[in-house]
C-alpha positions as a printed Julia matrix, in Angstrom:
164×3 Matrix{Float64}:
  9.65  -12.25    6.1
  8.5   -14.43    3.85
 11.34  -14.1     0.19
 12.0   -14.38   -3.59
 14.7   -13.62   -4.33
 15.15  -13.68   -8.5
 17.51  -12.13  -10.7
 18.0   -12.65  -14.32
 14.86  -12.23  -16.09
 15.94  -10.35  -18.86
 12.47   -9.5   -19.97
 10.43  -12.56  -19.12
  7.73  -12.71  -16.49
  5.06  -15.55  -16.51
  2.75  -17.7   -14.7
  4.27  -19.96  -12.44
  7.25  -17.46  -11.27
  4.48  -15.17  -10.72
  2.88  -17.79   -8.23
  6.06  -17.45   -6.4
  5.61  -14.26   -5.97
  1.88  -14.89   -4.5
  3.81  -16.4    -1.71
  6.5   -13.87   -1.13
  6.16  -11.27    1.41
  8.34   -9.65   -0.83
 10.15  -10.29   -3.81
 13.76   -9.2    -4.08
 15.18   -8.82   -8.04
 18.85   -8.81   -8.34
 19.55   -6.83  -11.69
 19.1    -7.21  -15.39
 15.28   -6.95  -14.84
 15.12   -5.72  -18.86
 11.82   -5.06  -19.99
 10.39   -2.81  -17.21
  6.72   -4.82  -17.3
  8.59   -7.42  -14.95
  8.71   -5.68  -12.16
  5.95   -3.38  -12.78
  3.58   -6.78  -13.0
  5.07   -7.35   -9.36
  4.68   -4.19   -7.86
  0.61   -4.55   -8.66
  0.78   -7.84   -6.05
  4.06   -7.38   -3.68
  6.64   -4.74   -2.49
  9.57   -5.11   -4.37
 12.98   -4.57   -3.54
 15.74   -3.93   -6.69
 18.72   -3.12   -8.59
 19.68   -2.69  -12.43
 22.56   -4.97  -13.99
 24.31   -3.94  -16.38
 21.79   -5.14  -19.5
 18.92   -2.57  -18.3
 18.02    0.7   -19.49
 18.71    3.97  -18.48
 14.34    3.84  -17.48
 15.71    1.12  -14.95
 18.72    2.94  -13.53
 16.32    6.04  -12.84
 13.96    3.61  -10.99
 16.28    1.33   -9.47
 19.91    1.7    -7.86
 23.15    0.11   -8.59
 23.56   -1.47   -4.52
 20.41   -1.75   -2.49
 21.34   -1.51    1.31
 18.74   -1.63    3.48
 17.73   -3.51    6.95
 14.99   -6.56    6.59
 13.77   -6.85   10.44
 17.54   -7.46   12.15
 19.09   -8.62    8.58
 21.63   -5.9     6.84
 21.25   -7.01    3.3
 23.47   -5.49    0.35
 21.79   -6.37   -3.13
 23.81   -5.91   -6.45
 23.96   -7.58   -9.49
 27.19   -7.59  -10.64
 29.11   -8.54   -7.26
 31.03  -12.03   -7.01
 30.83  -14.26   -4.89
 32.91  -15.35   -1.77
 36.54  -15.25   -2.76
 35.96  -13.93   -5.6
 34.43  -10.71   -5.03
 33.97   -7.84   -7.69
 36.15   -4.96   -6.95
 33.86   -2.59   -7.33
 32.62   -4.23   -4.08
 35.72   -5.31   -2.18
 36.47   -2.52   -0.3
 33.19   -2.16    1.35
 32.44   -5.48    2.09
 36.09   -5.52    3.63
 35.18   -2.52    5.67
 31.83   -2.51    6.08
 29.85   -6.45    5.64
 26.04   -6.65    5.48
 24.61  -10.59    7.04
 23.38  -10.85    3.3
 25.19  -10.44   -0.07
 22.83  -11.08   -2.79
 24.03  -10.55   -6.86
 22.93  -11.92   -9.64
 24.71  -11.8   -13.66
 26.7   -14.8   -13.48
 23.28  -17.32  -14.18
 24.92  -19.69  -11.72
 23.32  -20.54   -8.8
 25.52  -20.45   -6.16
 24.82  -20.35   -2.16
 27.87  -19.96    0.32
 29.22  -18.88    4.01
 32.06  -16.67    3.82
 33.63  -17.22    6.42
 36.2   -14.38    6.38
 33.8   -11.73    6.57
 30.84  -13.53    8.06
 28.25  -13.21    5.66
 26.02  -15.66    3.35
 26.34  -14.43   -0.41
 22.62  -15.77   -2.26
 22.9   -15.63   -6.38
 19.68  -16.77   -6.86
 20.97  -18.07  -10.88
 18.98  -17.0   -13.97
 15.06  -16.41  -13.93
 14.59  -15.88  -17.59
 15.0   -17.69  -20.62
 17.42  -16.0   -22.34
 21.78  -16.98  -21.33
 23.33  -19.54  -21.62
 21.74  -22.1   -18.24
 19.98  -24.91  -18.95
 17.55  -24.63  -15.64
 15.77  -21.57  -14.63
 15.66  -20.66  -10.88
 14.88  -18.43   -7.95
 15.41  -18.88   -3.73
 13.09  -18.43   -1.42
 13.39  -18.14    2.18
 12.53  -16.4     5.15
 14.11  -14.03    7.44
 13.13  -13.8    11.17
 14.23  -11.36   13.72
 18.26  -11.69   12.78
 17.75  -15.3    11.16
 17.93  -16.44    7.8
 16.09  -19.85    7.34
 14.03  -22.24    5.38
 16.13  -21.73    1.74
 14.79  -23.37   -0.43
 15.95  -23.61   -4.43
 12.87  -23.38   -7.04
 13.28  -25.01   -9.9
 11.68  -23.01  -12.62
 12.18  -25.34  -15.52
 14.74  -25.49  -18.57
 15.11  -22.65  -20.27
 14.47  -23.33  -23.79
């Protein structure tokens, strides 16, 4: 299963993002979608799993959950928008992570690309950075990887270009 992981589009979708959408089997969006035309455009091409973020409208909150936990092949995945990172998890998710950690924990919000293995909880944390043009990040980023059975492999950082 080829996954394209993006976050923090803030109403922005372009041909470069869509090129990578078309190369994936599924697209996962870790919140701050902005205008739902972003997710509507993605859904026309590929299956989409998404969560809403702190800037998202009530309409987005009706369509997407705050937390999306599911299995992709043999991998337990949890996507949320504001999740923190190993050693500094957000208080809203910390206790559940400690009681029942997924194999892959994904969040957005910070606009900072980060992939880190949490030795204590035995999970892989991913934040794809920001794919949109709004925010303080300098380079727009996404992640691409594959899930085969219980393996997460072939992780790749995609730099879309400068923010502005």
